[in-house]
Short mmCIF file of C-alpha atoms in Angstrom, two decimals:
data_model
loop_
_atom_site.label_atom_id
_atom_site.label_comp_id
_atom_site.label_asym_id
_atom_site.label_seq_id
_atom_site.Cartn_x
_atom_site.Cartn_y
_atom_site.Cartn_z
CA MET A 1 30.37 -5.19 -19.48
CA LEU A 2 26.86 -6.10 -20.61
CA SER A 3 25.81 -9.27 -22.40
CA PRO A 4 22.36 -10.68 -23.24
CA ALA A 5 20.57 -12.60 -20.48
CA PRO A 6 17.21 -14.35 -20.46
CA LEU A 7 14.16 -12.36 -19.41
CA TYR A 8 10.92 -14.33 -19.14
CA ASN A 9 8.68 -11.41 -20.00
CA ASP A 10 5.72 -13.68 -20.74
CA LEU A 11 5.77 -14.69 -17.08
CA ALA A 12 6.66 -11.22 -15.85
CA VAL A 13 3.83 -9.63 -17.81
CA GLY A 14 5.87 -6.45 -18.01
CA PRO A 15 5.97 -3.90 -20.84
CA THR A 16 6.58 -5.68 -24.14
CA ASN A 17 10.00 -4.13 -24.76
CA GLY A 18 11.68 -5.84 -21.78
CA THR A 19 15.29 -7.01 -22.13
CA GLY A 20 17.63 -9.00 -19.89
CA HIS A 21 21.35 -8.40 -19.37
CA TRP A 22 24.21 -10.03 -17.51
CA VAL A 23 26.39 -7.61 -15.55
CA THR A 24 29.54 -8.39 -13.56
CA GLY A 25 30.36 -6.54 -10.36
CA GLN A 26 33.76 -5.31 -9.26
CA ASP A 27 34.37 -8.52 -7.32
CA GLY A 28 33.61 -10.77 -10.30
CA VAL A 29 30.11 -11.92 -9.26
CA ARG A 30 27.67 -12.02 -12.17
CA ILE A 31 24.19 -10.62 -11.64
CA ARG A 32 21.20 -10.20 -13.94
CA ILE A 33 19.21 -7.06 -14.64
CA GLY A 34 15.88 -6.65 -16.40
CA VAL A 35 15.13 -3.43 -18.27
CA TRP A 36 11.81 -1.99 -19.39
CA ASN A 37 12.75 1.24 -21.17
CA SER A 38 9.19 2.46 -21.59
CA GLY A 39 8.82 5.86 -19.91
CA ALA A 40 10.53 9.20 -20.50
CA LYS A 41 10.06 10.82 -17.06
CA GLY A 42 12.98 8.88 -15.64
CA THR A 43 14.01 5.35 -14.63
CA VAL A 44 12.99 3.57 -11.44
CA LEU A 45 15.61 1.27 -9.91
CA ILE A 46 13.71 -1.69 -8.45
CA PHE A 47 15.45 -3.38 -5.50
CA PRO A 48 13.71 -6.73 -4.78
CA GLY A 49 13.61 -8.58 -1.49
CA ARG A 50 15.33 -11.78 -0.39
CA THR A 51 14.45 -14.85 -2.51
CA GLU A 52 13.01 -12.66 -5.28
CA TYR A 53 13.85 -12.35 -8.97
CA ILE A 54 13.39 -9.81 -11.76
CA GLU A 55 10.24 -11.28 -13.29
CA LYS A 56 8.31 -10.88 -10.06
CA TYR A 57 8.41 -7.12 -10.73
CA GLY A 58 7.10 -7.15 -14.30
CA GLY A 59 3.78 -5.91 -12.95
CA ALA A 60 5.54 -3.08 -11.13
CA ALA A 61 7.32 -2.11 -14.36
CA ARG A 62 3.99 -2.16 -16.20
CA GLU A 63 2.31 0.11 -13.67
CA LEU A 64 5.25 2.50 -13.50
CA SER A 65 5.27 2.63 -17.30
CA ARG A 66 1.60 3.72 -17.22
CA HIS A 67 2.73 6.67 -15.10
CA GLY A 68 5.58 7.54 -17.48
CA TYR A 69 8.58 5.80 -15.90
CA SER A 70 11.04 3.23 -17.21
CA SER A 71 12.27 0.49 -14.86
CA VAL A 72 15.33 -1.64 -14.21
CA ALA A 73 15.22 -4.54 -11.71
CA VAL A 74 18.03 -6.74 -10.39
CA ASP A 75 18.68 -10.33 -9.37
CA TRP A 76 20.87 -9.85 -6.30
CA ARG A 77 23.88 -12.12 -5.91
CA GLY A 78 22.84 -15.46 -4.48
CA GLN A 79 19.29 -15.43 -5.86
CA GLY A 80 17.27 -15.45 -9.07
CA LEU A 81 19.55 -16.29 -11.99
CA ALA A 82 22.51 -14.36 -10.57
CA ASP A 83 25.55 -16.31 -9.40
CA ARG A 84 24.68 -18.48 -6.41
CA LEU A 85 27.36 -18.38 -3.75
CA GLN A 86 27.14 -21.98 -2.51
CA LEU A 87 27.10 -25.42 -4.08
CA ASP A 88 23.66 -25.85 -2.54
CA ARG A 89 21.85 -23.21 -4.58
CA ASN A 90 18.80 -23.36 -2.30
CA ILE A 91 20.63 -21.69 0.62
CA GLY A 92 20.56 -17.89 0.55
CA HIS A 93 24.10 -16.78 1.26
CA VAL A 94 26.33 -13.71 1.21
CA ILE A 95 29.90 -13.22 2.39
CA ASN A 96 29.47 -9.64 3.61
CA PHE A 97 26.16 -7.79 3.52
CA THR A 98 27.93 -4.78 2.07
CA ASP A 99 28.80 -6.92 -0.99
CA TYR A 100 25.31 -6.12 -2.26
CA GLN A 101 26.63 -2.60 -2.89
CA TYR A 102 28.76 -4.08 -5.71
CA ASP A 103 25.47 -5.14 -7.30
CA VAL A 104 24.04 -1.64 -6.84
CA GLN A 105 27.07 -0.10 -8.55
CA ALA A 106 26.93 -2.62 -11.40
CA MET A 107 23.23 -1.88 -11.87
CA LEU A 108 23.83 1.88 -11.99
CA GLN A 109 26.71 1.51 -14.45
CA ALA A 110 24.56 -0.69 -16.68
CA ALA A 111 21.73 1.86 -16.60
CA ASP A 112 24.17 4.55 -17.69
CA THR A 113 25.64 2.35 -20.43
CA LEU A 114 22.18 1.53 -21.76
CA GLY A 115 21.30 5.22 -21.83
CA LEU A 116 18.19 4.79 -19.69
CA HIS A 117 16.12 7.87 -19.05
CA LYS A 118 17.28 10.08 -16.21
CA PRO A 119 16.77 11.07 -13.48
CA TYR A 120 16.78 7.86 -11.45
CA TYR A 121 14.29 6.98 -8.73
CA LEU A 122 14.10 4.05 -6.34
CA VAL A 123 11.51 1.44 -5.34
CA ALA A 124 12.84 -0.98 -2.72
CA HIS A 125 11.13 -3.93 -1.05
CA SER A 126 12.09 -5.80 2.12
CA MET A 127 15.79 -6.83 1.93
CA GLY A 128 16.10 -4.41 -0.98
CA GLY A 129 15.13 -1.68 1.46
CA CYS A 130 18.09 -2.53 3.69
CA ILE A 131 20.47 -2.51 0.71
CA ALA A 132 18.90 0.75 -0.48
CA LEU A 133 19.29 2.49 2.88
CA ARG A 134 23.06 2.00 2.83
CA ALA A 135 23.21 3.00 -0.85
CA LEU A 136 21.35 6.23 -0.05
CA MET A 137 23.69 6.90 2.86
CA GLN A 138 26.49 6.54 0.29
CA LYS A 139 24.83 9.16 -1.95
CA MET A 140 23.23 6.95 -4.60
CA PRO A 141 22.16 9.25 -7.47
CA VAL A 142 18.37 9.10 -7.17
CA GLN A 143 15.83 11.89 -6.82
CA ALA A 144 13.43 10.17 -4.42
CA SER A 145 12.62 6.74 -2.98
CA SER A 146 9.59 4.60 -2.21
CA PHE A 147 9.97 1.71 0.23
CA SER A 148 7.73 -1.32 0.66
CA ALA A 149 8.06 -3.06 4.05
CA PRO A 150 11.81 -2.37 4.23
CA MET A 151 13.95 -4.86 6.14
CA TRP A 152 15.34 -2.45 8.73
CA GLY A 153 14.68 -5.10 11.36
CA ILE A 154 13.49 -8.72 11.31
CA ALA A 155 10.38 -9.86 13.18
CA PHE A 156 11.07 -12.93 15.34
CA HIS A 157 8.22 -15.09 16.66
CA PRO A 158 8.46 -15.53 19.62
CA PRO A 159 10.81 -12.59 20.41
CA VAL A 160 13.24 -14.84 22.30
CA LYS A 161 14.30 -16.18 18.90
CA ARG A 162 16.07 -12.85 18.30
CA VAL A 163 18.53 -13.64 21.08
CA MET A 164 18.99 -17.16 19.76
CA ALA A 165 19.55 -15.89 16.20
CA TRP A 166 22.19 -13.42 17.33
CA GLY A 167 23.93 -15.97 19.54
CA LEU A 168 24.05 -18.92 17.15
CA SER A 169 24.89 -16.92 14.04
CA THR A 170 27.64 -15.01 15.87
CA LEU A 171 29.20 -18.20 17.24
CA ALA A 172 29.13 -19.79 13.78
CA HIS A 173 30.40 -16.69 11.96
CA PRO A 174 34.15 -17.51 11.95
CA PHE A 175 33.64 -21.18 10.99
CA ALA A 176 32.47 -23.24 8.01
CA LEU A 177 29.28 -23.91 9.97
CA ASN A 178 28.19 -20.42 8.95
CA GLU A 179 27.43 -21.73 5.45
CA THR A 180 24.72 -24.07 6.72
CA ARG A 181 21.06 -23.15 6.63
CA ALA A 182 19.80 -21.23 9.66
CA PRO A 183 17.84 -23.57 11.98
CA GLY A 184 14.09 -23.39 11.58
CA THR A 185 14.23 -22.19 7.97
CA SER A 186 13.02 -24.20 5.00
CA ILE A 187 15.01 -26.07 2.37
CA THR A 188 12.38 -25.05 -0.20
CA ALA A 189 10.89 -21.76 -1.38
CA TYR A 190 8.18 -20.42 0.94
CA VAL A 191 5.39 -20.14 -1.64
CA THR A 192 5.82 -23.73 -2.85
CA THR A 193 4.80 -25.23 0.48
CA GLU A 194 2.86 -22.59 2.43
CA PRO A 195 -0.93 -22.59 1.90
CA PHE A 196 -2.47 -19.30 0.85
CA ALA A 197 -4.70 -19.25 3.95
CA THR A 198 -1.72 -19.01 6.31
CA ASN A 199 0.80 -17.12 4.18
CA SER A 200 2.46 -13.92 5.43
CA LEU A 201 3.03 -12.32 2.02
CA THR A 202 -0.30 -11.24 0.54
CA CYS A 203 -4.06 -11.23 1.00
CA ASP A 204 -4.53 -11.54 -2.78
CA ALA A 205 -5.08 -15.16 -3.88
CA PRO A 206 -4.35 -14.59 -7.60
CA MET A 207 -1.01 -12.93 -6.77
CA PHE A 208 -0.06 -15.77 -4.45
CA ALA A 209 -0.95 -18.27 -7.18
CA GLN A 210 1.19 -16.32 -9.64
CA MET A 211 4.21 -16.50 -7.33
CA LYS A 212 3.78 -20.24 -7.07
CA ALA A 213 3.30 -20.64 -10.83
CA HIS A 214 6.51 -18.70 -11.47
CA LEU A 215 8.60 -21.17 -9.51
CA GLU A 216 6.88 -24.13 -11.13
CA ALA A 217 7.74 -22.66 -14.56
CA VAL A 218 11.35 -21.72 -13.71
CA PRO A 219 12.59 -23.77 -10.71
CA ASP A 220 16.01 -22.06 -10.89
CA TRP A 221 14.42 -18.92 -9.44
CA ALA A 222 13.57 -20.73 -6.20
CA LEU A 223 15.46 -20.08 -2.97
CA GLY A 224 15.06 -21.58 0.48
CA GLY A 225 16.16 -20.30 3.87
CA PRO A 226 19.27 -18.20 4.51
CA SER A 227 22.61 -19.38 5.78
CA LEU A 228 23.78 -18.58 9.30
CA ARG A 229 26.30 -16.18 7.78
CA TRP A 230 23.60 -14.32 5.83
CA LEU A 231 21.56 -14.06 9.02
CA ASN A 232 24.47 -12.70 11.05
CA GLU A 233 25.55 -10.29 8.33
CA ALA A 234 21.98 -9.02 8.00
CA LEU A 235 21.58 -8.52 11.76
CA ARG A 236 24.88 -6.63 11.93
CA GLU A 237 23.98 -4.45 8.95
CA MET A 238 20.55 -3.55 10.29
CA ARG A 239 21.99 -2.65 13.69
CA HIS A 240 24.70 -0.51 12.08
CA LEU A 241 22.25 1.34 9.83
CA HIS A 242 19.75 1.85 12.67
CA ASN A 243 22.34 3.88 14.57
CA ARG A 244 23.03 6.25 11.67
CA PRO A 245 21.08 9.41 10.73
CA SER A 246 18.57 9.22 7.90
CA PRO A 247 19.86 10.18 4.46
CA ASP A 248 18.83 13.53 2.98
CA TYR A 249 16.44 12.27 0.31
CA PRO A 250 12.66 12.50 -0.09
CA ALA A 251 11.23 9.12 0.89
CA LEU A 252 7.86 7.38 1.06
CA CYS A 253 7.49 4.18 3.06
CA TYR A 254 4.58 1.72 2.98
CA LEU A 255 3.81 -0.74 5.77
CA GLY A 256 0.93 -3.21 5.94
CA SER A 257 -1.07 -3.41 9.15
CA LYS A 258 -0.68 -7.22 9.06
CA GLU A 259 3.12 -7.16 8.63
CA ASN A 260 4.93 -9.99 10.47
CA ILE A 261 8.11 -10.62 8.44
CA VAL A 262 10.03 -7.39 9.02
CA ASP A 263 9.96 -5.46 12.30
CA PRO A 264 7.41 -2.58 12.16
CA ARG A 265 9.04 -0.92 15.19
CA ARG A 266 12.27 -0.33 13.26
CA ILE A 267 10.30 1.14 10.36
CA HIS A 268 8.38 3.52 12.62
CA SER A 269 11.61 4.53 14.34
CA ARG A 270 13.42 5.25 11.08
CA MET A 271 10.59 7.17 9.44
CA ALA A 272 10.00 9.25 12.60
CA ARG A 273 13.54 10.59 12.19
CA TRP A 274 13.59 10.95 8.40
CA PRO A 275 13.14 14.72 7.84
CA ARG A 276 11.83 14.36 4.27
CA GLY A 277 10.20 10.99 4.86
CA ARG A 278 6.54 9.94 5.13
CA LEU A 279 5.14 6.66 6.41
CA GLU A 280 1.91 5.27 4.95
CA THR A 281 0.18 2.38 6.73
CA MET A 282 -2.07 0.17 4.61
CA ALA A 283 -4.96 -1.43 6.47
CA GLN A 284 -5.40 -5.18 6.02
CA ALA A 285 -2.23 -5.54 3.93
CA LYS A 286 0.59 -8.02 4.51
CA HIS A 287 4.27 -7.93 3.54
CA GLU A 288 4.13 -7.67 -0.25
CA ILE A 289 2.45 -4.32 -0.91
CA MET A 290 3.16 -4.53 -4.66
CA MET A 291 1.59 -8.01 -4.76
CA GLU A 292 -1.36 -7.16 -2.53
CA ARG A 293 -5.01 -6.69 -3.46
CA PRO A 294 -5.64 -4.38 -6.45
CA GLU A 295 -6.84 -1.52 -4.26
CA HIS A 296 -3.55 -1.55 -2.34
CA ARG A 297 -1.44 -1.84 -5.48
CA ASP A 298 -3.30 1.03 -7.13
CA VAL A 299 -2.65 3.31 -4.15
CA PHE A 300 1.02 2.35 -4.02
CA TYR A 301 1.71 3.06 -7.69
CA ALA A 302 -0.43 6.20 -7.89
CA GLN A 303 1.10 7.77 -4.77
CA THR A 304 4.63 6.65 -5.59
CA SER A 305 4.43 8.04 -9.13
CA ALA A 306 2.93 11.32 -7.88
CA PHE A 307 5.74 11.52 -5.32
CA PHE A 308 8.34 11.01 -8.04
CA ASP A 309 6.59 13.59 -10.23
CA ALA A 310 6.81 16.08 -7.37
CA HIS A 311 10.55 15.51 -7.13
CA GLN A 312 11.52 15.92 -10.75
CA PRO A 313 14.70 18.02 -10.95
CA MET A 314 14.26 21.69 -11.73
CA ALA A 315 14.74 22.55 -15.41
#
């Protein structure tokens, strides 16, 4: 069932016809979707990353609209204005990583109910890329996909932290301790405390300032570090997916040369064994390709839209 939800389109700077909707998944968790029904070629499902929220992708919806595509973005459970899963709303938490598939199904059902233009396509960033990979393996009805720095592995600095993350999160998994914030992660949102000069997200100062301004305007969007359970569930999911064959869909994947949040090795490994996949490396780009310098953003949207155009269904 759909009901009206807030959409801060003045902050999103998306197409002017944007609307927000509450949607409830099969397990009773309420999520939020944002819809920009402004292109007749089809509708792009936008899967954000961890800590993100619909309005961050207003610019993506605007650019996709210029190329003829409508968009629908989601606040995953536990972030944005969707139901938070802990009393401390600043801890990113999930019970099972596969629970995000309830959100995917709710999003698809809402798109159908709203009569959004078909066929569907997919743009997935970071954690959204991990959620999307499972959804594609489960035959999600999209024509083609475009990934931005997908979270198919997490980069740990130094690498020994990977062993520590696995060990601590696995030991905590059966106990209430798993709801506590993972050691070494922040109680506050990354962009509110990290200086632009040392950030790992973007080389574009105006985009970084916009991210910060968003959270100052709507503090309820903010999210700090993940819980130990989220960390363990994510590590298990990425390992499970890594061992499975690539899904039979056309796929583009973009990776910045200065990436240090997700693990580039896992991305290279996956795309090397994706028969209809292509990896594009962007020089001097960081994690957030869609929030990078204008020249990077322009390439991403132009190539992604051309890729979707090339995979329109036959009449």
